[in-house]
Amino acid sequence: MTVTKMSWRPQYRSSKFRNVYGKVANREHCFDGIPITKNVHDNHFCAVNTKYLAIVTESAGGGSFLVIPLEQTGRIDPHYPKVCGHQGNVLDVKWNPFIDNIIASCSEDSSVRIWEIPEGGLKRNMTEAVLELYGHSRRVGLIEWHPTTNGILFSAGYDYKILIWNLDIGEPVKMIDCHTDVILCMSFNTDGSLLATTCKDKRLRVIEPRSGDVLQEANCKNHKVNRVVFLGNVKRLLTTGVSRWNTRQIALWDQEDLSMPIIEEEIDGLSGLLFPFYDADTHMLYLAGKGDGNIRYYEISTEKPYLQYLMEFRSPAPQKGLGVMPKHGLDVAACEVFRFYKLVTLKGLIEPISMIVPRRSETYQEDIYPMTPGTEPALSADEWLSGINRDPVLMSLREGYRRPSQLVFKAPAKEKKSVVVNGIDLLENVPPRTENEVRWLMGILGWGGEPHVSHTWSA
């Protein structure tokens, strides 16, 4: 009698991240008494690095944000000094990835500003930015620093344009002009050679940022895209959005072929936006719902089933937005692989949530902390603009050692107050108030018509 050996394949792929859990900081390690902005714009309204937490606040007359040293937890004084130079609501803030005390902000006043935070935080209100950047004709909703290049900043406005700023000269050097509605999200691949965007026109685009050429475009009729994130170096994108039945869903895409998603997955029937966060080091994807307290997490792989659900962090307190600590700011001794800073508007509270891999050993866990992008840029602004791409400069987290960045931000001397395109000074035009005015202005500037054209700015 012959015995046939049956091959048994478990349906569940074993994962070292299967038991990752979220640990909320004790109340004394939270930030309390913060008048978080009530703005309904779909952004996080906060940014965090290894030194400071920045939070957009509710304020009368103009926009402002707080910058709090991370060790200064607990209740924040109601008269705590603010960064308050904008004339309209602040819509986004982002820390420079290579210089700890430099932060960019954008606002409804159609400007982008660069601020230098003094060592140890603010002692009085800051109204003077080191750089004020004007070029958008309407409010500016999004900003992103280039991931590998020092001094390159992207801004997306309600004029449907993305401007690329070279901060060495304090001027916009390129304009990406292929969107036909408001840009909702921007995400870079690892070396910053590609930019993915989602737009209110229901299209997902992969763009070569220096030329402005659209390399791939998806018309998402069934999956109304909201947010997009590049999944590291695996040539995949993940979007969050809404199905035609108004359920929240995610879709996985091949960045070189956006004709159809690889997979689409329904998440739930809640209405809030899903914010995606991807950790390329652990291949973990976190999905946080705006207006609910859940953070689901998954493991992403290049083979089927592509997306493995791991677990869910639940909390009764709804989140308005989430800041994320850079990798080199995590507590490796506690096996912390991700840290959120959750905005709880109703309580005026910012709550750190650590995602922890349970391990018994006290030693450094090599397998969960590979070399990771560090605090040194790979390129100068001129090198990147000339067409060079380089991978991020990696660092080890083994020593828990943070080499202080040697970079210092030098603001360019700016005398003239003009930005000239096609012989017309943009800054002489009052920001348009009506859609007709916008169309008229676009017609004069020759911005209507042909998409996929990138204008180079000349001053």
Short mmCIF file of C-alpha atoms in Angstrom, two decimals:
data_model
loop_
_atom_site.label_atom_id
_atom_site.label_comp_id
_atom_site.label_asym_id
_atom_site.label_seq_id
_atom_site.Cartn_x
_atom_site.Cartn_y
_atom_site.Cartn_z
CA MET A 1 0.00 0.00 0.00
CA THR A 2 1.48 3.31 -1.01
CA VAL A 3 0.98 6.39 1.10
CA THR A 4 0.54 9.61 -0.85
CA LYS A 5 2.06 12.57 0.91
CA MET A 6 -0.22 15.53 0.66
CA SER A 7 1.41 18.92 0.47
CA TRP A 8 -0.18 21.16 3.06
CA ARG A 9 0.01 24.89 2.46
CA PRO A 10 -1.30 27.13 5.19
CA GLN A 11 -3.66 29.84 3.96
CA TYR A 12 -2.08 32.26 6.40
CA ARG A 13 1.44 33.34 5.59
CA SER A 14 3.47 33.54 8.78
CA SER A 15 4.60 37.10 9.46
CA LYS A 16 6.95 38.57 12.03
CA PHE A 17 4.57 41.56 12.17
CA ARG A 18 1.46 39.50 12.88
CA ASN A 19 1.42 40.55 16.53
CA VAL A 20 2.32 44.22 16.15
CA TYR A 21 0.22 46.24 18.56
CA GLY A 22 -0.47 49.94 19.14
CA LYS A 23 0.54 51.39 22.48
CA VAL A 24 -0.90 54.77 23.45
CA ALA A 25 1.36 57.09 25.45
CA ASN A 26 0.42 57.84 29.06
CA ARG A 27 -1.54 61.06 29.49
CA GLU A 28 1.53 62.90 30.84
CA HIS A 29 3.39 62.07 27.60
CA CYS A 30 0.62 63.55 25.43
CA PHE A 31 0.26 67.19 24.41
CA ASP A 32 -2.83 68.73 25.95
CA GLY A 33 -4.81 71.96 25.72
CA ILE A 34 -4.07 72.63 22.05
CA PRO A 35 -6.71 74.53 20.04
CA ILE A 36 -6.47 72.26 16.97
CA THR A 37 -7.76 73.88 13.78
CA LYS A 38 -11.41 73.23 12.89
CA ASN A 39 -10.62 73.56 9.17
CA VAL A 40 -12.28 70.81 7.13
CA HIS A 41 -9.49 70.62 4.51
CA ASP A 42 -8.40 66.96 4.19
CA ASN A 43 -4.87 67.25 5.56
CA HIS A 44 -3.11 66.10 8.69
CA PHE A 45 -2.56 69.62 10.10
CA CYS A 46 0.52 68.40 11.91
CA ALA A 47 4.11 67.40 11.26
CA VAL A 48 6.70 65.85 13.52
CA ASN A 49 10.45 65.26 13.49
CA THR A 50 12.98 64.12 16.09
CA LYS A 51 12.92 67.54 17.81
CA TYR A 52 9.57 69.23 17.34
CA LEU A 53 5.85 68.74 16.90
CA ALA A 54 4.06 71.29 14.68
CA ILE A 55 0.27 71.66 14.93
CA VAL A 56 -2.01 73.95 12.92
CA THR A 57 -4.24 75.83 15.37
CA GLU A 58 -7.56 77.61 15.34
CA SER A 59 -6.82 81.32 15.28
CA ALA A 60 -8.59 84.58 14.55
CA GLY A 61 -7.24 86.80 11.77
CA GLY A 62 -4.74 84.84 9.70
CA GLY A 63 -3.33 81.38 10.10
CA SER A 64 -0.96 80.05 12.71
CA PHE A 65 0.67 76.90 14.00
CA LEU A 66 2.40 75.81 17.18
CA VAL A 67 5.89 74.33 17.28
CA ILE A 68 6.47 72.40 20.52
CA PRO A 69 9.73 70.66 21.54
CA LEU A 70 8.96 66.94 21.85
CA GLU A 71 10.10 66.74 25.46
CA GLN A 72 7.65 69.50 26.45
CA THR A 73 4.68 67.19 26.98
CA GLY A 74 1.66 67.78 29.18
CA ARG A 75 -0.60 70.81 29.22
CA ILE A 76 0.37 73.60 26.84
CA ASP A 77 -0.03 77.19 28.02
CA PRO A 78 -2.92 78.91 26.16
CA HIS A 79 -0.55 81.84 25.45
CA TYR A 80 2.18 79.59 24.08
CA PRO A 81 3.94 81.46 21.21
CA LYS A 82 2.87 80.66 17.66
CA VAL A 83 4.19 80.89 14.12
CA CYS A 84 1.68 83.39 12.78
CA GLY A 85 2.81 85.20 9.64
CA HIS A 86 0.21 83.95 7.15
CA GLN A 87 -2.78 86.14 6.25
CA GLY A 88 -5.08 83.15 5.72
CA ASN A 89 -5.63 79.72 7.26
CA VAL A 90 -2.61 77.41 7.20
CA LEU A 91 -3.50 74.27 5.22
CA ASP A 92 -0.30 72.18 5.42
CA VAL A 93 3.00 72.07 7.31
CA LYS A 94 6.04 69.86 6.56
CA TRP A 95 9.47 69.64 8.22
CA ASN A 96 12.57 69.71 6.03
CA PRO A 97 13.83 66.06 6.06
CA PHE A 98 17.48 67.16 6.29
CA ILE A 99 17.45 70.26 8.52
CA ASP A 100 15.67 69.79 11.86
CA ASN A 101 14.64 73.38 12.50
CA ILE A 102 13.33 74.31 9.02
CA ILE A 103 9.61 73.95 8.36
CA ALA A 104 7.49 74.87 5.33
CA SER A 105 3.86 75.98 5.49
CA CYS A 106 1.24 76.85 2.89
CA SER A 107 -1.95 78.79 3.23
CA GLU A 108 -5.20 80.14 1.86
CA ASP A 109 -3.31 83.42 1.34
CA SER A 110 -1.76 81.73 -1.77
CA SER A 111 1.77 81.80 -0.33
CA VAL A 112 4.28 79.18 0.77
CA ARG A 113 6.62 80.15 3.61
CA ILE A 114 9.82 78.73 5.05
CA TRP A 115 10.43 79.22 8.77
CA GLU A 116 13.55 78.74 10.86
CA ILE A 117 12.69 77.62 14.40
CA PRO A 118 15.23 78.77 17.02
CA GLU A 119 17.02 76.08 19.04
CA GLY A 120 14.77 74.99 21.93
CA GLY A 121 11.56 76.30 20.34
CA LEU A 122 9.78 79.67 20.25
CA LYS A 123 10.01 82.18 23.08
CA ARG A 124 7.69 84.70 21.36
CA ASN A 125 5.34 84.76 18.38
CA MET A 126 7.15 84.37 15.06
CA THR A 127 5.79 86.53 12.24
CA GLU A 128 8.84 86.76 9.95
CA ALA A 129 9.52 83.81 7.64
CA VAL A 130 13.03 83.35 6.26
CA LEU A 131 11.47 82.97 2.82
CA GLU A 132 8.07 83.91 1.37
CA LEU A 133 7.24 82.17 -1.89
CA TYR A 134 4.63 83.65 -4.23
CA GLY A 135 3.64 82.11 -7.55
CA HIS A 136 0.25 80.46 -7.06
CA SER A 137 -2.82 82.48 -8.03
CA ARG A 138 -5.08 80.76 -5.50
CA ARG A 139 -4.76 79.09 -2.12
CA VAL A 140 -2.08 76.46 -1.68
CA GLY A 141 -3.35 73.18 -0.22
CA LEU A 142 -0.34 70.83 -0.24
CA ILE A 143 3.43 70.94 0.14
CA GLU A 144 6.02 68.14 -0.08
CA TRP A 145 9.80 68.22 0.27
CA HIS A 146 11.76 66.25 -2.30
CA PRO A 147 12.85 63.02 -0.52
CA THR A 148 16.53 62.95 -1.54
CA THR A 149 17.39 66.51 -2.57
CA ASN A 150 18.20 69.42 -0.33
CA GLY A 151 16.29 72.64 -1.01
CA ILE A 152 13.60 71.41 -3.44
CA LEU A 153 9.98 71.90 -2.38
CA PHE A 154 6.77 71.06 -4.27
CA SER A 155 3.54 73.00 -3.72
CA ALA A 156 0.08 72.27 -5.14
CA GLY A 157 -2.48 75.06 -5.40
CA TYR A 158 -6.18 75.47 -6.10
CA ASP A 159 -5.04 76.96 -9.43
CA TYR A 160 -4.48 73.25 -10.39
CA LYS A 161 -0.71 73.82 -10.68
CA ILE A 162 2.23 72.18 -8.94
CA LEU A 163 5.19 74.53 -8.56
CA ILE A 164 8.71 73.23 -7.92
CA TRP A 165 10.70 75.68 -5.80
CA ASN A 166 14.47 75.87 -5.68
CA LEU A 167 15.04 77.34 -2.22
CA ASP A 168 18.67 78.13 -3.03
CA ILE A 169 17.35 80.97 -5.18
CA GLY A 170 13.89 81.31 -3.59
CA GLU A 171 12.13 80.98 -6.94
CA PRO A 172 9.83 78.50 -8.70
CA VAL A 173 11.86 76.73 -11.39
CA LYS A 174 9.25 74.41 -12.92
CA MET A 175 5.51 74.17 -13.18
CA ILE A 176 3.56 70.94 -13.60
CA ASP A 177 0.40 71.82 -15.47
CA CYS A 178 -1.50 68.63 -16.33
CA HIS A 179 -4.31 68.61 -13.76
CA THR A 180 -7.82 69.80 -14.55
CA ASP A 181 -9.05 70.14 -10.96
CA VAL A 182 -7.77 70.42 -7.39
CA ILE A 183 -4.81 68.15 -6.58
CA LEU A 184 -5.62 66.00 -3.53
CA CYS A 185 -2.35 64.21 -2.82
CA MET A 186 1.31 64.00 -3.92
CA SER A 187 3.65 61.07 -3.27
CA PHE A 188 7.25 60.42 -4.37
CA ASN A 189 8.97 57.15 -5.14
CA THR A 190 12.10 56.34 -3.12
CA ASP A 191 14.61 58.36 -5.14
CA GLY A 192 12.18 61.15 -6.02
CA SER A 193 12.40 60.53 -9.78
CA LEU A 194 8.63 60.01 -10.02
CA LEU A 195 5.68 61.86 -8.55
CA ALA A 196 2.22 60.29 -8.17
CA THR A 197 -0.81 62.52 -7.77
CA THR A 198 -4.51 62.11 -7.15
CA CYS A 199 -6.90 64.79 -8.30
CA LYS A 200 -10.52 65.80 -7.96
CA ASP A 201 -10.87 65.03 -11.69
CA LYS A 202 -10.88 61.32 -10.59
CA ARG A 203 -7.50 60.62 -12.22
CA LEU A 204 -4.41 59.00 -10.81
CA ARG A 205 -1.22 60.17 -12.52
CA VAL A 206 2.44 59.17 -12.48
CA ILE A 207 4.52 62.18 -13.52
CA GLU A 208 8.17 62.79 -14.34
CA PRO A 209 8.50 65.91 -12.19
CA ARG A 210 11.28 67.78 -14.00
CA SER A 211 9.62 67.65 -17.42
CA GLY A 212 6.04 67.58 -16.15
CA ASP A 213 5.33 64.66 -18.52
CA VAL A 214 2.51 62.33 -17.51
CA LEU A 215 3.95 58.80 -17.86
CA GLN A 216 0.82 56.92 -16.76
CA GLU A 217 -2.74 57.96 -16.09
CA ALA A 218 -5.73 56.07 -14.70
CA ASN A 219 -9.28 57.28 -15.06
CA CYS A 220 -10.80 55.95 -11.84
CA LYS A 221 -14.50 55.76 -12.66
CA ASN A 222 -15.33 52.97 -10.20
CA HIS A 223 -12.75 53.81 -7.53
CA LYS A 224 -12.86 57.53 -6.76
CA VAL A 225 -9.26 58.10 -5.67
CA ASN A 226 -8.42 60.31 -2.71
CA ARG A 227 -4.92 59.46 -1.52
CA VAL A 228 -1.92 57.75 -3.12
CA VAL A 229 1.33 56.38 -1.77
CA PHE A 230 4.30 54.82 -3.57
CA LEU A 231 5.15 51.42 -2.06
CA GLY A 232 8.93 51.81 -1.80
CA ASN A 233 10.92 50.32 -4.67
CA VAL A 234 8.52 47.59 -5.77
CA LYS A 235 7.02 49.71 -8.60
CA ARG A 236 3.60 49.62 -7.01
CA LEU A 237 1.20 52.32 -5.88
CA LEU A 238 -1.58 52.13 -3.36
CA THR A 239 -4.61 54.41 -3.45
CA THR A 240 -7.44 54.91 -1.00
CA GLY A 241 -10.82 56.05 -2.22
CA VAL A 242 -14.52 55.40 -2.46
CA SER A 243 -16.36 52.80 -4.54
CA ARG A 244 -19.42 53.61 -6.63
CA TRP A 245 -21.47 52.30 -3.70
CA ASN A 246 -19.81 54.80 -1.38
CA THR A 247 -17.83 52.24 0.58
CA ARG A 248 -14.24 52.97 1.51
CA GLN A 249 -11.76 50.93 -0.49
CA ILE A 250 -8.11 50.59 -1.39
CA ALA A 251 -6.56 49.69 -4.74
CA LEU A 252 -3.10 48.41 -5.64
CA TRP A 253 -1.57 49.51 -8.97
CA ASP A 254 1.42 48.70 -11.15
CA GLN A 255 3.13 52.08 -11.62
CA GLU A 256 4.03 51.18 -15.22
CA ASP A 257 0.49 50.18 -16.19
CA LEU A 258 -2.42 52.04 -14.65
CA SER A 259 -5.01 50.61 -17.05
CA MET A 260 -6.48 48.40 -14.27
CA PRO A 261 -5.75 48.04 -10.57
CA ILE A 262 -4.00 44.79 -9.58
CA ILE A 263 -6.50 44.41 -6.75
CA GLU A 264 -9.29 46.44 -5.18
CA GLU A 265 -10.44 45.77 -1.65
CA GLU A 266 -13.48 47.08 0.20
CA ILE A 267 -12.69 48.29 3.73
CA ASP A 268 -15.95 49.44 5.33
CA GLY A 269 -18.98 51.67 4.91
CA LEU A 270 -17.75 54.63 6.95
CA SER A 271 -17.58 58.02 5.27
CA GLY A 272 -14.29 59.55 6.47
CA LEU A 273 -11.22 59.70 4.25
CA LEU A 274 -8.70 56.84 4.57
CA PHE A 275 -5.15 58.08 5.11
CA PRO A 276 -2.53 55.53 3.93
CA PHE A 277 0.96 55.32 5.49
CA TYR A 278 3.60 52.95 4.15
CA ASP A 279 6.74 51.75 5.88
CA ALA A 280 9.14 50.45 3.22
CA ASP A 281 11.45 48.93 5.87
CA THR A 282 8.83 46.54 7.24
CA HIS A 283 6.55 46.49 4.13
CA MET A 284 3.68 47.45 6.39
CA LEU A 285 0.76 49.57 5.29
CA TYR A 286 -1.29 51.49 7.87
CA LEU A 287 -4.78 52.77 7.04
CA ALA A 288 -6.22 55.40 9.35
CA GLY A 289 -9.77 56.68 8.96
CA LYS A 290 -10.38 60.38 9.36
CA GLY A 291 -13.17 60.91 11.88
CA ASP A 292 -12.92 57.41 13.35
CA GLY A 293 -10.42 55.93 15.79
CA ASN A 294 -9.25 52.90 13.81
CA ILE A 295 -5.81 52.22 12.35
CA ARG A 296 -5.73 48.97 10.36
CA TYR A 297 -2.45 47.49 9.28
CA TYR A 298 -1.40 45.11 6.54
CA GLU A 299 1.70 43.51 5.17
CA ILE A 300 2.39 44.13 1.48
CA SER A 301 4.10 41.52 -0.69
CA THR A 302 4.94 41.31 -4.38
CA GLU A 303 3.19 37.93 -4.76
CA LYS A 304 -0.46 37.05 -4.24
CA PRO A 305 -2.40 37.83 -2.13
CA TYR A 306 -0.33 41.09 -2.21
CA LEU A 307 -2.10 42.44 0.85
CA GLN A 308 -2.19 40.51 4.12
CA TYR A 309 -4.40 41.95 6.85
CA LEU A 310 -2.59 41.84 10.20
CA MET A 311 -4.53 43.65 12.89
CA GLU A 312 -6.39 46.76 13.88
CA PHE A 313 -5.70 49.41 16.51
CA ARG A 314 -8.97 50.72 17.90
CA SER A 315 -9.79 53.77 19.92
CA PRO A 316 -13.11 55.50 20.69
CA ALA A 317 -11.52 58.96 20.11
CA PRO A 318 -11.82 60.06 16.45
CA GLN A 319 -8.66 61.31 14.72
CA LYS A 320 -8.60 64.49 12.65
CA GLY A 321 -5.12 63.81 11.30
CA LEU A 322 -1.90 61.97 12.11
CA GLY A 323 1.72 63.02 12.18
CA VAL A 324 4.43 60.38 11.67
CA MET A 325 7.81 60.29 13.38
CA PRO A 326 10.73 59.75 10.96
CA LYS A 327 12.34 56.32 11.30
CA HIS A 328 15.51 57.59 13.01
CA GLY A 329 13.38 59.07 15.82
CA LEU A 330 11.92 55.71 16.95
CA ASP A 331 12.76 53.82 20.14
CA VAL A 332 14.58 50.77 18.76
CA ALA A 333 15.14 49.39 22.28
CA ALA A 334 11.36 49.03 22.63
CA CYS A 335 11.06 47.43 19.13
CA GLU A 336 8.99 50.39 17.97
CA VAL A 337 8.52 50.26 14.18
CA PHE A 338 6.20 53.24 13.62
CA ARG A 339 4.88 56.14 15.68
CA PHE A 340 1.80 58.24 15.02
CA TYR A 341 0.87 61.55 16.63
CA LYS A 342 -2.90 61.56 16.66
CA LEU A 343 -4.94 64.78 16.67
CA VAL A 344 -8.02 64.47 18.89
CA THR A 345 -9.85 67.74 18.19
CA LEU A 346 -12.61 67.43 20.78
CA LYS A 347 -10.09 67.11 23.61
CA GLY A 348 -7.45 69.46 22.20
CA LEU A 349 -5.11 66.51 22.56
CA ILE A 350 -2.15 65.13 20.60
CA GLU A 351 -1.64 61.48 21.47
CA PRO A 352 1.49 59.51 20.50
CA ILE A 353 0.73 55.92 19.43
CA SER A 354 3.69 53.53 19.14
CA MET A 355 3.44 50.45 16.92
CA ILE A 356 5.48 47.76 18.64
CA VAL A 357 6.75 44.32 17.56
CA PRO A 358 6.66 42.15 20.68
CA ARG A 359 10.10 40.59 21.23
CA ARG A 360 11.55 39.00 24.33
CA SER A 361 15.16 39.77 23.60
CA GLU A 362 16.72 43.08 24.67
CA THR A 363 19.24 43.06 21.82
CA TYR A 364 19.02 45.08 18.60
CA GLN A 365 16.57 43.43 16.21
CA GLU A 366 18.40 43.49 12.89
CA ASP A 367 15.52 41.97 10.92
CA ILE A 368 13.01 44.73 11.73
CA TYR A 369 15.48 47.62 11.37
CA PRO A 370 17.22 47.46 7.99
CA MET A 371 19.31 50.40 6.79
CA THR A 372 16.92 53.29 6.36
CA PRO A 373 16.92 56.75 4.69
CA GLY A 374 18.76 59.09 7.01
CA THR A 375 19.25 62.80 7.53
CA GLU A 376 21.73 63.52 4.74
CA PRO A 377 20.55 64.56 1.27
CA ALA A 378 21.84 62.56 -1.71
CA LEU A 379 21.76 65.54 -4.10
CA SER A 380 21.93 69.31 -4.29
CA ALA A 381 19.06 71.22 -5.91
CA ASP A 382 21.15 71.95 -9.02
CA GLU A 383 22.16 68.31 -9.42
CA TRP A 384 18.56 67.11 -9.26
CA LEU A 385 17.31 69.84 -11.61
CA SER A 386 20.03 68.87 -14.11
CA GLY A 387 18.50 65.37 -14.36
CA ILE A 388 20.46 63.31 -11.80
CA ASN A 389 18.62 60.77 -9.60
CA ARG A 390 20.16 59.14 -6.55
CA ASP A 391 18.83 56.79 -3.92
CA PRO A 392 18.57 58.12 -0.36
CA VAL A 393 21.68 58.08 1.83
CA LEU A 394 20.99 55.24 4.26
CA MET A 395 21.78 55.00 7.97
CA SER A 396 21.73 52.24 10.55
CA LEU A 397 19.54 52.55 13.64
CA ARG A 398 21.72 50.09 15.58
CA GLU A 399 23.44 52.63 17.80
CA GLY A 400 20.32 54.71 18.28
CA TYR A 401 22.90 57.32 17.30
CA ARG A 402 21.70 60.44 15.54
CA ARG A 403 24.45 62.32 13.81
CA PRO A 404 23.49 65.99 13.88
CA SER A 405 22.95 67.38 10.40
CA GLN A 406 25.70 69.76 9.33
CA LEU A 407 23.35 71.53 6.93
CA VAL A 408 22.30 75.09 7.58
CA PHE A 409 19.55 76.86 5.66
CA LYS A 410 20.73 80.05 3.96
CA ALA A 411 17.88 82.18 2.68
CA PRO A 412 18.68 83.77 -0.69
CA ALA A 413 18.74 87.56 -0.81
CA LYS A 414 15.54 88.61 -2.59
CA GLU A 415 15.14 92.15 -3.82
CA LYS A 416 12.66 91.99 -6.65
CA LYS A 417 9.06 91.16 -6.01
CA SER A 418 8.13 89.67 -9.37
CA VAL A 419 7.65 86.28 -10.93
CA VAL A 420 7.51 86.56 -14.69
CA VAL A 421 6.08 83.89 -16.99
CA ASN A 422 5.44 84.43 -20.69
CA GLY A 423 6.27 88.11 -20.17
CA ILE A 424 3.56 88.61 -17.55
CA ASP A 425 4.28 89.31 -13.91
CA LEU A 426 2.16 86.88 -11.89
CA LEU A 427 2.38 88.99 -8.77
CA GLU A 428 0.76 92.01 -10.38
CA ASN A 429 -2.42 89.97 -10.71
CA VAL A 430 -4.62 90.00 -7.65
CA PRO A 431 -5.48 86.38 -6.76
CA PRO A 432 -8.63 85.73 -8.80
CA ARG A 433 -11.92 85.45 -7.00
CA THR A 434 -14.14 83.77 -9.58
CA GLU A 435 -13.81 80.79 -11.88
CA ASN A 436 -14.27 83.11 -14.89
CA GLU A 437 -11.36 85.26 -13.77
CA VAL A 438 -9.22 82.15 -13.42
CA ARG A 439 -10.09 81.06 -16.96
CA TRP A 440 -9.39 84.56 -18.27
CA LEU A 441 -5.99 84.63 -16.53
CA MET A 442 -5.13 81.16 -17.79
CA GLY A 443 -6.06 82.24 -21.32
CA ILE A 444 -3.74 85.24 -21.15
CA LEU A 445 -0.89 83.17 -19.76
CA GLY A 446 -1.44 80.45 -22.32
CA TRP A 447 -2.07 77.89 -19.56
CA GLY A 448 -5.30 76.58 -20.99
CA GLY A 449 -5.41 73.98 -23.71
CA GLU A 450 -2.48 71.67 -24.08
CA PRO A 451 -1.91 69.44 -21.02
CA HIS A 452 1.42 67.72 -20.22
CA VAL A 453 3.31 70.97 -20.81
CA SER A 454 5.76 72.07 -18.16
CA HIS A 455 6.65 75.74 -18.16
CA THR A 456 10.09 76.74 -16.97
CA TRP A 457 10.09 79.90 -14.97
CA SER A 458 12.34 82.74 -15.87
CA ALA A 459 12.70 85.74 -13.68
#
